[in-house]
Coordinates of C-alpha atoms and ligand atoms in Angstrom, one line a residue:
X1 CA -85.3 -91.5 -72.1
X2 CA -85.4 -87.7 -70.9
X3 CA -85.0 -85.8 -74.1
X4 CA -83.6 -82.2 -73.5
X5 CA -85.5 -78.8 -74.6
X6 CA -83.7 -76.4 -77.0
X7 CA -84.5 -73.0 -75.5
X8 CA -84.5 -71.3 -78.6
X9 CA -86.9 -73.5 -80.4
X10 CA -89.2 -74.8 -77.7
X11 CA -88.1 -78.3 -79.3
X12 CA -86.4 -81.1 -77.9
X13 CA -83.0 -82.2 -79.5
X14 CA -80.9 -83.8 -77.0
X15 CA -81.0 -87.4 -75.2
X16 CA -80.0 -87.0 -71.4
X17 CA -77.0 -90.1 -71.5
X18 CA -76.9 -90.5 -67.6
X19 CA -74.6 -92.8 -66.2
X20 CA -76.1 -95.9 -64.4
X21 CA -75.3 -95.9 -60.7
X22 CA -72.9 -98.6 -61.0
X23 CA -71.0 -96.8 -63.7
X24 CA -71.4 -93.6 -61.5
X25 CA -69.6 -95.5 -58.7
X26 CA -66.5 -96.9 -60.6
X27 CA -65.8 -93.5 -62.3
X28 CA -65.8 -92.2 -58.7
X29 CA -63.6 -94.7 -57.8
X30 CA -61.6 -94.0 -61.2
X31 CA -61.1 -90.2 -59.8
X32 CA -60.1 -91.4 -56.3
X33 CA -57.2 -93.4 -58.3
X34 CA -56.0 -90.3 -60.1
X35 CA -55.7 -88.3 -57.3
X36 CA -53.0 -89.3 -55.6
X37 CA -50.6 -88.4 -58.4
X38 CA -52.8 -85.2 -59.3
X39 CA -52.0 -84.0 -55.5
X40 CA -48.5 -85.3 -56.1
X41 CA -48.1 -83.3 -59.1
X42 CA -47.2 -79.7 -60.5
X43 CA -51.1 -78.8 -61.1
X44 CA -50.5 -75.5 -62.6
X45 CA -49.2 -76.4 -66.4
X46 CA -52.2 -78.7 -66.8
X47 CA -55.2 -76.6 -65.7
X48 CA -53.2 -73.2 -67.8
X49 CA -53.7 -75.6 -70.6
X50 CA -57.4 -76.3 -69.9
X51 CA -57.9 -72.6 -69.0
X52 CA -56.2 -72.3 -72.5
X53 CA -58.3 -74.7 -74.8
X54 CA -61.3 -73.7 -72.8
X55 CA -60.6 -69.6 -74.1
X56 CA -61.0 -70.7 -77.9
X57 CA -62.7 -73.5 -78.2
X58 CA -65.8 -72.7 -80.8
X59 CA -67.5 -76.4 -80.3
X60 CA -67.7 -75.7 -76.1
X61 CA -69.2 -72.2 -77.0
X62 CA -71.6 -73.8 -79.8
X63 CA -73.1 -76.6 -77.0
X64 CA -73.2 -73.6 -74.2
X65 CA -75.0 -71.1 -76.6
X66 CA -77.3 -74.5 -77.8
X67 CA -78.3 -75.0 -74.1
X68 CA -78.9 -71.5 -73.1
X69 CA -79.9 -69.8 -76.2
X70 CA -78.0 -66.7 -75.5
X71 CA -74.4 -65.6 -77.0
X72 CA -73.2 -62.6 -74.9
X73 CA -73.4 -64.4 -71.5
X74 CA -71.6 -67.9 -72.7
X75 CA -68.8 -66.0 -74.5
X76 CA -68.3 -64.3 -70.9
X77 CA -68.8 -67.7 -69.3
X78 CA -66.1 -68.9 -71.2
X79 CA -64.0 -66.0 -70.2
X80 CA -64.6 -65.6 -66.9
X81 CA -64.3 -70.2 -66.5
X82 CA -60.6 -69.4 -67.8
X83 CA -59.6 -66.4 -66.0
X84 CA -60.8 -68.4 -63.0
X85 CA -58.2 -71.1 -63.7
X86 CA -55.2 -68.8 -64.1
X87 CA -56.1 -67.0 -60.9
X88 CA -56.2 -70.1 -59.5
X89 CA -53.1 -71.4 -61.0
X90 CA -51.2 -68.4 -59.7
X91 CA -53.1 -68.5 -56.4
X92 CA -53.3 -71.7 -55.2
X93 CA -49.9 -72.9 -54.1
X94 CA -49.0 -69.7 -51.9
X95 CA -52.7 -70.2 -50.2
X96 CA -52.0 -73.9 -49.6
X97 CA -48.7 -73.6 -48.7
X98 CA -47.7 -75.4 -45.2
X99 CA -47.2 -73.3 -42.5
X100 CA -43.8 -72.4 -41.3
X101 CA -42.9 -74.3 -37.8
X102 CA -43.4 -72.1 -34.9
X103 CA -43.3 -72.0 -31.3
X104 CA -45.9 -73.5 -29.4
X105 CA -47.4 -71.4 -25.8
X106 CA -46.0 -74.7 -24.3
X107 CA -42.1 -74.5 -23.8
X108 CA -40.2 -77.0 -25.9
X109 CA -43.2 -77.8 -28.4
X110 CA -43.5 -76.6 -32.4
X111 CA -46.0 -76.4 -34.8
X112 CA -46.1 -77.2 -38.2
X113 CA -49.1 -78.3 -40.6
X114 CA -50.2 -79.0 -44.1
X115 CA -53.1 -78.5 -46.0
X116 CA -54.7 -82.0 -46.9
X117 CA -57.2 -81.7 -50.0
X118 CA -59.9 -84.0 -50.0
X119 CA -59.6 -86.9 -52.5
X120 CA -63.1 -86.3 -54.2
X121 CA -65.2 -83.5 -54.5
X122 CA -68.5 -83.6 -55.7
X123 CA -70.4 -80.3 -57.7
X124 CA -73.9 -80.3 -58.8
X125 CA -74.8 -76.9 -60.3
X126 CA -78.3 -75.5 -61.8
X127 CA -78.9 -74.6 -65.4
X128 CA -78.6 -71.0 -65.1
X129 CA -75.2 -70.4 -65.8
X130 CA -73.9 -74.2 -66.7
X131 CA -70.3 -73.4 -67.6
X132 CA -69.3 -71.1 -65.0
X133 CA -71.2 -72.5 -62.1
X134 CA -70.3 -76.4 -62.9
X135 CA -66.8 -74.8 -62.9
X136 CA -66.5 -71.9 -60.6
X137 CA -65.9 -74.4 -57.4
X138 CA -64.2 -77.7 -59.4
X139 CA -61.1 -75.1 -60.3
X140 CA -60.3 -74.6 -56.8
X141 CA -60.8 -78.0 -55.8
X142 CA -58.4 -79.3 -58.7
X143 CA -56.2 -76.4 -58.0
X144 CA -56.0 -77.9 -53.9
X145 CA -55.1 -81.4 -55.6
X146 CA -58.8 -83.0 -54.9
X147 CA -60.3 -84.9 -58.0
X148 CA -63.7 -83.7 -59.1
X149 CA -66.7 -85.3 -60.3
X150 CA -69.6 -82.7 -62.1
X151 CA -73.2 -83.0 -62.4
X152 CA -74.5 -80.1 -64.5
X153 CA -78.7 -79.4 -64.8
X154 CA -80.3 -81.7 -66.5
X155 CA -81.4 -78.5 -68.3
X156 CA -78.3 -77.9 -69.9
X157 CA -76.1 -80.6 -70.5
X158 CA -74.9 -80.4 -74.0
X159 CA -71.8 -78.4 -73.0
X160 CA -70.7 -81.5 -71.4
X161 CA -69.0 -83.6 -74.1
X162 CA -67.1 -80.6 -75.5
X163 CA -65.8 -79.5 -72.2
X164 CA -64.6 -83.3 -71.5
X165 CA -62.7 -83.3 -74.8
X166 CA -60.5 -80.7 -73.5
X167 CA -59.4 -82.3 -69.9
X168 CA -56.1 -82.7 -70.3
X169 CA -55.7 -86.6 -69.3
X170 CA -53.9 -86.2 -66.2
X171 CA -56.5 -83.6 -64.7
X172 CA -59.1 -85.6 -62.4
X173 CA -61.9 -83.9 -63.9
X174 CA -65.2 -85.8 -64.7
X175 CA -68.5 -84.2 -65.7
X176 CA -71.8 -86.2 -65.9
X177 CA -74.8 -85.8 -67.6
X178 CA -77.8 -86.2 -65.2
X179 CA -81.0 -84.7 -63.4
X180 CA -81.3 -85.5 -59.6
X181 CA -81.4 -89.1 -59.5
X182 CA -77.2 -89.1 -60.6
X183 CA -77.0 -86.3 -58.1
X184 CA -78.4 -87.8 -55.4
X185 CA -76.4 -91.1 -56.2
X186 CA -73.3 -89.0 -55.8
X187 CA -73.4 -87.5 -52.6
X188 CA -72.8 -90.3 -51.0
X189 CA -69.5 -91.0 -53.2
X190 CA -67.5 -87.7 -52.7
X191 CA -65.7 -86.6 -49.7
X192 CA -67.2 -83.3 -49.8
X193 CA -69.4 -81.3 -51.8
X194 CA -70.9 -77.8 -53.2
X195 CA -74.3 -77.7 -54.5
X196 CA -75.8 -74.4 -56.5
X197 CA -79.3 -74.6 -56.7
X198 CA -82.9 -73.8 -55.3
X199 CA -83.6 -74.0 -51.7
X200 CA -86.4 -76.8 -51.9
X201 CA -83.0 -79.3 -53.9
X202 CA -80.2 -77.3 -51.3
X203 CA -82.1 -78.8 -47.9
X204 CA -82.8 -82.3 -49.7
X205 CA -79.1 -82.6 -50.6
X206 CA -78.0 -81.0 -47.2
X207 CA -79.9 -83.5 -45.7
X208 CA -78.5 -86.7 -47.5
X209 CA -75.2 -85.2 -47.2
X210 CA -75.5 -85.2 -43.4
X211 CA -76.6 -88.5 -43.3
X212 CA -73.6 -89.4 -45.9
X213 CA -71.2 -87.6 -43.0
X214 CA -70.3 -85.5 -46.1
X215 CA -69.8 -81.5 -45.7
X216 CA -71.9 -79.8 -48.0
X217 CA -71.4 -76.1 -49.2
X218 CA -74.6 -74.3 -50.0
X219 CA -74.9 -72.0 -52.4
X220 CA -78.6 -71.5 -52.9
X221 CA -81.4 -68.6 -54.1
X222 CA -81.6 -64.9 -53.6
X223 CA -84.1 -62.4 -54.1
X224 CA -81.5 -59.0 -54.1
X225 CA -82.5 -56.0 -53.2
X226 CA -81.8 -52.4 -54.8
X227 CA -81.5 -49.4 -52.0
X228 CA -81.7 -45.7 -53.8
X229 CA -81.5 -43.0 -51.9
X230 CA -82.1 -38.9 -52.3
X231 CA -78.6 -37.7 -54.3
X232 CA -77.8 -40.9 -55.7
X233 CA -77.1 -40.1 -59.8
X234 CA -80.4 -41.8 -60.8
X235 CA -79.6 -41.9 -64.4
X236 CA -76.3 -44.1 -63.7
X237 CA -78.4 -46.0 -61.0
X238 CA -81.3 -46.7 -63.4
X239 CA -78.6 -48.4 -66.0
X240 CA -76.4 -49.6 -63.1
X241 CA -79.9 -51.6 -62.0
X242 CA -81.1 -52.4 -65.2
X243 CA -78.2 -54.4 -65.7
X244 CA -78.2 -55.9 -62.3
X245 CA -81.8 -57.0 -63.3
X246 CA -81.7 -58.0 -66.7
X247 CA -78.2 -59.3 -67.3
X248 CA -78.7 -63.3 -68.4
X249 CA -82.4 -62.3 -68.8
X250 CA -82.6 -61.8 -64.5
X251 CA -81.9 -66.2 -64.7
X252 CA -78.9 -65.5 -61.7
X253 CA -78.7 -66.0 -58.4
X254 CA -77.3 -62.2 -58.2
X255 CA -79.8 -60.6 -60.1
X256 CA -81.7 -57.5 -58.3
X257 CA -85.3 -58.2 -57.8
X258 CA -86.6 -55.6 -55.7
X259 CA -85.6 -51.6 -55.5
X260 CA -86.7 -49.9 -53.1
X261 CA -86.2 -46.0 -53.4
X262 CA -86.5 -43.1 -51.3
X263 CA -90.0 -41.4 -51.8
X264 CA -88.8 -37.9 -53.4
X265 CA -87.1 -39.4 -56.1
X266 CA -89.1 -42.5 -56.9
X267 CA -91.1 -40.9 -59.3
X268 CA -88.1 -40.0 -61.6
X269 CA -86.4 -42.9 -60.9
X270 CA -89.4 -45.3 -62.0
X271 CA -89.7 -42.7 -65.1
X272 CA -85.8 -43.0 -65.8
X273 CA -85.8 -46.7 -65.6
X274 CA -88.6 -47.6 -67.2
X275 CA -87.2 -45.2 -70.1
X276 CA -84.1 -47.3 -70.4
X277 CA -85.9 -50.6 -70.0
X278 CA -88.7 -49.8 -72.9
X279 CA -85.3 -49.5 -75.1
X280 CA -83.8 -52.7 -74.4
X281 CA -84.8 -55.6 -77.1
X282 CA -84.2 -59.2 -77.2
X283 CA -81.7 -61.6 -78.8
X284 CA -84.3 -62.6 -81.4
X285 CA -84.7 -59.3 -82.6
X286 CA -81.1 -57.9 -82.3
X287 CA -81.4 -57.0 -78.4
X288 CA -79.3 -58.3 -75.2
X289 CA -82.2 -60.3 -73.8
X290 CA -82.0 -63.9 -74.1
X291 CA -84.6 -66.7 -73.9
X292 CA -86.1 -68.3 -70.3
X293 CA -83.7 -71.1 -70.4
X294 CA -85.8 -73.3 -68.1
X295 CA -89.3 -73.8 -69.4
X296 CA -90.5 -74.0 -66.3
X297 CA -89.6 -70.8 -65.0
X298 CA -92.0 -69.5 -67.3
X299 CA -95.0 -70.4 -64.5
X300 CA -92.9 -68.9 -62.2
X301 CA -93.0 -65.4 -63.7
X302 CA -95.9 -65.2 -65.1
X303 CA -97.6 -66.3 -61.6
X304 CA -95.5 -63.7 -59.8
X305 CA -97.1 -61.1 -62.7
X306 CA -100.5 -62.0 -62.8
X307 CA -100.3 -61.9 -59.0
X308 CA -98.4 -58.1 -58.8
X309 CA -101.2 -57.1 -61.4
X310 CA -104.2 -58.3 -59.5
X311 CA -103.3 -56.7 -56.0
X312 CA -102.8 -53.2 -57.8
X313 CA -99.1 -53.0 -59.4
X314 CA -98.9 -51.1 -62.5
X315 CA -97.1 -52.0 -65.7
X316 CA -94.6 -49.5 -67.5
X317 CA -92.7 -52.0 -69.6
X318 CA -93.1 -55.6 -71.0
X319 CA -95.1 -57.6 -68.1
X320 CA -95.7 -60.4 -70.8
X321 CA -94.0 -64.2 -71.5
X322 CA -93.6 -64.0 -75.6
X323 CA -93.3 -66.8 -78.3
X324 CA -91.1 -66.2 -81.1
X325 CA -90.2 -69.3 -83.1
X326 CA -91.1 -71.5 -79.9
X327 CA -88.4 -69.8 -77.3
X328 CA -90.3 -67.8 -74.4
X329 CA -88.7 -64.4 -74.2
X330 CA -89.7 -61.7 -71.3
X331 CA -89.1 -58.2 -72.1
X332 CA -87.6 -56.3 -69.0
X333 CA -90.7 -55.3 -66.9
X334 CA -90.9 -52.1 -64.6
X335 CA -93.9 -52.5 -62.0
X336 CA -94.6 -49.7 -59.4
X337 CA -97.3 -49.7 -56.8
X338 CA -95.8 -52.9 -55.4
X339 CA -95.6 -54.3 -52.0
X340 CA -94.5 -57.3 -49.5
X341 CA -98.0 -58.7 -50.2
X342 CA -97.1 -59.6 -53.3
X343 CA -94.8 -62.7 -54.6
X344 CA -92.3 -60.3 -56.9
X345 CA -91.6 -58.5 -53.7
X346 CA -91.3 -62.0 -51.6
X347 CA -90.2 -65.2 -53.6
X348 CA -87.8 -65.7 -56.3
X349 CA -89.0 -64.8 -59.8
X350 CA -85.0 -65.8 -62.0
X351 CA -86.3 -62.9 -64.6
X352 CA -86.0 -59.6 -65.6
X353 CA -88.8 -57.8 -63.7
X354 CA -87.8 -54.8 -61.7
X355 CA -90.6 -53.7 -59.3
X356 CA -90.0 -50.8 -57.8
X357 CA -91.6 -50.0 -54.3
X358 CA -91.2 -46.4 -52.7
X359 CA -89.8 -46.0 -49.1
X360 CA -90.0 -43.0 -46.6
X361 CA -86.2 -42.8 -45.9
X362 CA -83.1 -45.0 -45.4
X363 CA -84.4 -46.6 -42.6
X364 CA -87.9 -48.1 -44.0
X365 CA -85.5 -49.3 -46.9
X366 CA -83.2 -51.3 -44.6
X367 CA -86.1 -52.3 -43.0
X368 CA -87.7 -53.8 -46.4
X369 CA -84.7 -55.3 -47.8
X370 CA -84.4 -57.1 -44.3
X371 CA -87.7 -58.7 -44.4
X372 CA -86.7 -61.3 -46.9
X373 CA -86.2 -65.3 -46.2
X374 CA -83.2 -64.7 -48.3
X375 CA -79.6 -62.8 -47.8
X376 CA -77.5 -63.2 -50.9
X377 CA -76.6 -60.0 -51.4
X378 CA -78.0 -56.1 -52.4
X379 CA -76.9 -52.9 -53.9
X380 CA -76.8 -49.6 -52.4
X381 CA -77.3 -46.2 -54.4
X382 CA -76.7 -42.8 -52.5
X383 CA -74.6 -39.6 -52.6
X384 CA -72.3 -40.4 -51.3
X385 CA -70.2 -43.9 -50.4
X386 CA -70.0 -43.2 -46.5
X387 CA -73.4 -42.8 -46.7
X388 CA -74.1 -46.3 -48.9
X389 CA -71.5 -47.8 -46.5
X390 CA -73.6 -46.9 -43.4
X391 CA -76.9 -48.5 -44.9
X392 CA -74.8 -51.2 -46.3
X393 CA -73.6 -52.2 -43.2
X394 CA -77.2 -52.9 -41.7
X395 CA -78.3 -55.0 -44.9
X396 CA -78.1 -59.2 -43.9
X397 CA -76.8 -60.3 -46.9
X398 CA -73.3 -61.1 -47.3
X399 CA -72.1 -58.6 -50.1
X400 CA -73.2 -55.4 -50.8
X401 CA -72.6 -53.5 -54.3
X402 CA -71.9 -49.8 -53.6
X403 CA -73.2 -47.0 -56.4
X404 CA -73.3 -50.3 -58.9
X405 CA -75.5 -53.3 -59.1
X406 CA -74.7 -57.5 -58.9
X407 CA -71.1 -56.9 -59.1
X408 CA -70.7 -60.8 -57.4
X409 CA -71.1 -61.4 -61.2
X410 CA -68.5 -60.2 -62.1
X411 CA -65.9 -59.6 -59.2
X412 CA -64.9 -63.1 -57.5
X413 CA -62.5 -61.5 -55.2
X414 CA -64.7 -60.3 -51.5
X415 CA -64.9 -63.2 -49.3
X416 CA -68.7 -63.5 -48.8
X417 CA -71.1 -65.8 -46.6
X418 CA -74.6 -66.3 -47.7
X419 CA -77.2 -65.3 -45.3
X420 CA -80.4 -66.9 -44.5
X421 CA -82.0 -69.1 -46.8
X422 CA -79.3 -68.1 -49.5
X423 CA -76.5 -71.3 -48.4
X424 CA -74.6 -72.6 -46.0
X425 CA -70.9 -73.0 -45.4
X426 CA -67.3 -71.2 -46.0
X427 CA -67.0 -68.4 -49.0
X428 CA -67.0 -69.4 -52.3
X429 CA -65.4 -66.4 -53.4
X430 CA -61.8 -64.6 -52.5
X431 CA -59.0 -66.2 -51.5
X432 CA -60.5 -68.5 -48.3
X433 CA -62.7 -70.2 -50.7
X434 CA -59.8 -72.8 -51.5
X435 CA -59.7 -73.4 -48.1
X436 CA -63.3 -75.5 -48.4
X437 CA -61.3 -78.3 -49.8
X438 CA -59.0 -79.1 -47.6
X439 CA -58.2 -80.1 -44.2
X440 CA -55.7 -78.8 -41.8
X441 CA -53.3 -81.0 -40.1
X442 CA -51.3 -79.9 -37.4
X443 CA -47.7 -81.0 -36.3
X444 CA -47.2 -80.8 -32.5
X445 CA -43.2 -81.4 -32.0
X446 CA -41.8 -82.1 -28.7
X447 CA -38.1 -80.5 -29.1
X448 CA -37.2 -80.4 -25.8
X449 CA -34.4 -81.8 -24.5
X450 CA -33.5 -83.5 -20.7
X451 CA -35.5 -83.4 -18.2
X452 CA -39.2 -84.3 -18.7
X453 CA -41.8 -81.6 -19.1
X454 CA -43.4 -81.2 -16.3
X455 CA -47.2 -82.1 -18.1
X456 CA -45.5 -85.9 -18.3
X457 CA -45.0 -86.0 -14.6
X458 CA -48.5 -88.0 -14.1
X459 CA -47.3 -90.1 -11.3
X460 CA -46.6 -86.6 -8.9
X461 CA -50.7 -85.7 -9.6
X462 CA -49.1 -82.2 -10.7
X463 CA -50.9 -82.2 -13.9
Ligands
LIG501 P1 -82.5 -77.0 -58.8 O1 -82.4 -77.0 -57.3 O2 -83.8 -77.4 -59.4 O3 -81.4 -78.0 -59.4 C1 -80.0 -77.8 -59.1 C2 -79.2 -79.1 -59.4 O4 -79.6 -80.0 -58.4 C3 -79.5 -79.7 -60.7 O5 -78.3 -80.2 -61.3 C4 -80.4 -80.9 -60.4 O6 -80.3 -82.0 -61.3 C5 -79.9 -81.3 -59.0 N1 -80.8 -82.1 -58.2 C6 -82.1 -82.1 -58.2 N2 -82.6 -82.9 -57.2 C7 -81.5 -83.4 -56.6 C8 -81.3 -84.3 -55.5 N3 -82.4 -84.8 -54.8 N4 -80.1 -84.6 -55.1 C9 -79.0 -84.0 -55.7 N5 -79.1 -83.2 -56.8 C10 -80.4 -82.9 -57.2 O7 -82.0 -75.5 -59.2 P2 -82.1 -74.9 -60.7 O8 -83.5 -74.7 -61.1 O9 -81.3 -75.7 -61.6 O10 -81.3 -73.5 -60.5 C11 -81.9 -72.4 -60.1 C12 -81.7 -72.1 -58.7 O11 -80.3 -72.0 -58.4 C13 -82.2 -70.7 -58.2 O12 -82.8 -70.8 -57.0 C14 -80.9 -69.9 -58.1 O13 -81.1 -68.8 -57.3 C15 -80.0 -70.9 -57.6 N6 -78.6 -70.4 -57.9 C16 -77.8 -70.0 -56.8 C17 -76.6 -69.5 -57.0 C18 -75.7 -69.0 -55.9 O14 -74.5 -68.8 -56.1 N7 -76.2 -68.9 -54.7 C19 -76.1 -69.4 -58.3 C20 -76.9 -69.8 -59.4 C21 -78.2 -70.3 -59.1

């Protein structure tokens, strides 16, 4: 019996209810059922009513603010899970639509196709953001006509039941409770899948969803980098990066975790920022920063501190794990003095420290926000946005924020690709993320009429 930590209290008081793998497998074969009259079906009415229920519902917000311990980011979870769905709704049709016939290069022939959405798509998502990333790729995949089966962090599960009770019956929607036992016994069951999640968890279930023959969509860690250059407006930079850092306590894949700026105005900046941080509480006493969800992220942080203090970085703000009333908090913590020697600068923390490293010009920055394992994406601060464009263009991630930070959190319309370590596989965000799941089928129509064409005239060794 795995009992479930409440992140607010340090206490447990939850019961992971995993399926069996035999129950696992008949409520995938359940969802296979369903689809075929889901695909058949007008999607749109049932998911706007989902999108609808999910908006208001206080129980769903209760179990995501009981699993996370923070109230800002699930009320925008909920928000952003049903905006998702209408875009979706709206979307979806015109992006899936089959192509009108058209000529072929070959005289006589015509193409046509269809979109053909997989019949069951598999999700397992981390405990970071449990609504919105158990969500953010199961919408499209209902909105293509696939049925979709969920396995959310063992780390956050409560938000489960609620959610299920609003599923409109017809919508081929199943979420699971489970930790990576049930989501290793579903990759073999789905047709295709998307896993969000750490690198170590992304190769395991790349590797069993090779051997499953089953395409697997990566979506996996980042350590973001922050670029300011001379003219940039460092006070709108410092808050811009502040919230790129800090927003859901740094616990996102998006978050920036390194800044490198431009040797003249590092000084100011780190003075600036660390100014703004010092004035930023947390949830517990009144403030925006929430609880470390995951109790074991706490190791995490405070071995990437301890380590930036012992080689030489120097603390302006917070730079300690706190206890109140059992939940861990971490105040947003400014280091300077750091370097790529050092594990905050290297691997990724998932909290809301913001060491801040100077660089000789654009170039050295480029050149430090290259040498990374990772390529999720960055921000870019200068005086211009030809300028940022120029640098941004050099950086190997796959989205860049110009003169703001981690706006992947909160725009979902740039088709991106994650570079590196960061995933594997087609966009999850824009318009060709749909596209993931289905498959194309062409048409080839001979309409030519007579005479045969001349590729049938085997027997004259002319083709
Ligand atoms: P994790 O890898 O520990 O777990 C992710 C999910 O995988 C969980 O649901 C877990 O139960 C499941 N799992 C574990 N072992 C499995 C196995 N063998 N087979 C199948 N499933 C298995 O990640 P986490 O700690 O929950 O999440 C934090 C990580 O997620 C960070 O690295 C973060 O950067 C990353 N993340 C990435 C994105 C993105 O969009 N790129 C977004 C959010 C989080």
């Amino acid at each position: 019996m795995t009992q479930v930590r409440n992140p607010l209290t340090g206490k447990p008081d939850h019961v992971l209810c995993p399926p069996s793998a035999a129950h696992l497998a008949s409520a995938a074969a359940g969802l296979r059922e369903a689809a075929a009259a889901w695909r058949a079906t007008d999607r749109g009415p049932a998911l706007t009513r989902l999108a609808q229920a999910i908006a208001t519902d206080d129980a769903l917000l209760e179990a995501l603010v009981a699993d996370t311990g923070r109230t800002g980011e699930s009320l925008l979870e909920r928000q952003i899970v049903a905006g998702l769905i209408h875009r979706w709704v709206a979307q979806a049709p015109a992006l899936l639509a089959a192509p009108d016939d058209a000529p072929a290069s070959l005289p006589g022939i015509v193409v046509g196709g269809e979109a053909v959405p997989y019949e069951l798509v598999g999700v397992i998502s981390p405990w970071n953001l449990p609504l919105l990333l158990g969500m953010i790729d199961a919408v499209p995949a209902l909105a293509a006509g696939c049925a979709v089966i969920v396995k959310p962090s063992e780390v956050t599960p409560r938000f489960i039941e609620p959610l299920m009770r609003l599923v409109p019956e017809e919508v081929p929607l199943l979420l699971v409770e489970g930790d990576g036992t049930t989501g290793a016994e579903m990759v073999p069951l789905v047709d295709a899948l998307v896993f969000t999640g750490s690198v170590p968890t992304g190769r395991k279930v790349a590797q069993a969803a090779a051997r499953a023959f089953v395409p697997a969509f990566l979506e996996l860690g980042g350590k973001d980098p922050a670029i300011v250059l001379e003219g940039a407006d460092l006070d709108r930079t410092a808050s811009a990066i502040l919230w790129g850092a800090t927003a859901n306590a740094g616990q996102s894949c998006q978050s920036i975790e390194r800044i490198y700026v431009e040797r003249s105005v590092h000084d100011e900046f780190v003075d600036l920022l660390a100014a703004k941080a010092g004035a930023v509480g947390l949830t517990c006493e009144g403030g925006p920063i929430g609880p470390i969800i995951a109790a074991d992220q706490v190791e995490v942080i405070e071995r990437h501190l301890a380590d930036a203090v012992e080689r030489g970085a120097r603390v302006h703000t917070g730079g300690v794990v706190e206890e109140h009333g059992g939940g861990l908090w971490c105040r947003p913590t400014v280091l300077s003095g750091v370097d790529h020697s050092m594990l905050v600068m290297t691997e990724e923390t998932f909290g809301p420290l913001l060491p801040v490293m100077p660089v000789a010009d654009a170039d050295e920055a480029v050149a430090m926000a290259n040498d990374s394992a990772y390529g999720l994406s960055a921000a870019v601060f200068a005086a211009d946005e030809t300028g940022a464009r120029a640098v941004a263009a050099r950086l190997q991630v796959g989205a860049v924020s110009v003169n703001d930070a981690s706006l992947t959190a909160l725009v979902h319309e740039g088709e991106k690709n994650s570079f590196k370590l960061s995933g594997l596989g087609g966009s999850r965000m824009g318009k060709a993320s749909i596209q993931r799941f289905v498959r194309r089928r062409s048409y080839l129509v001979n309409r030519s009429q007579g005479a045969d064409p001349w590729w049938h005239n085997t027997e004259k060794g002319e083709n």
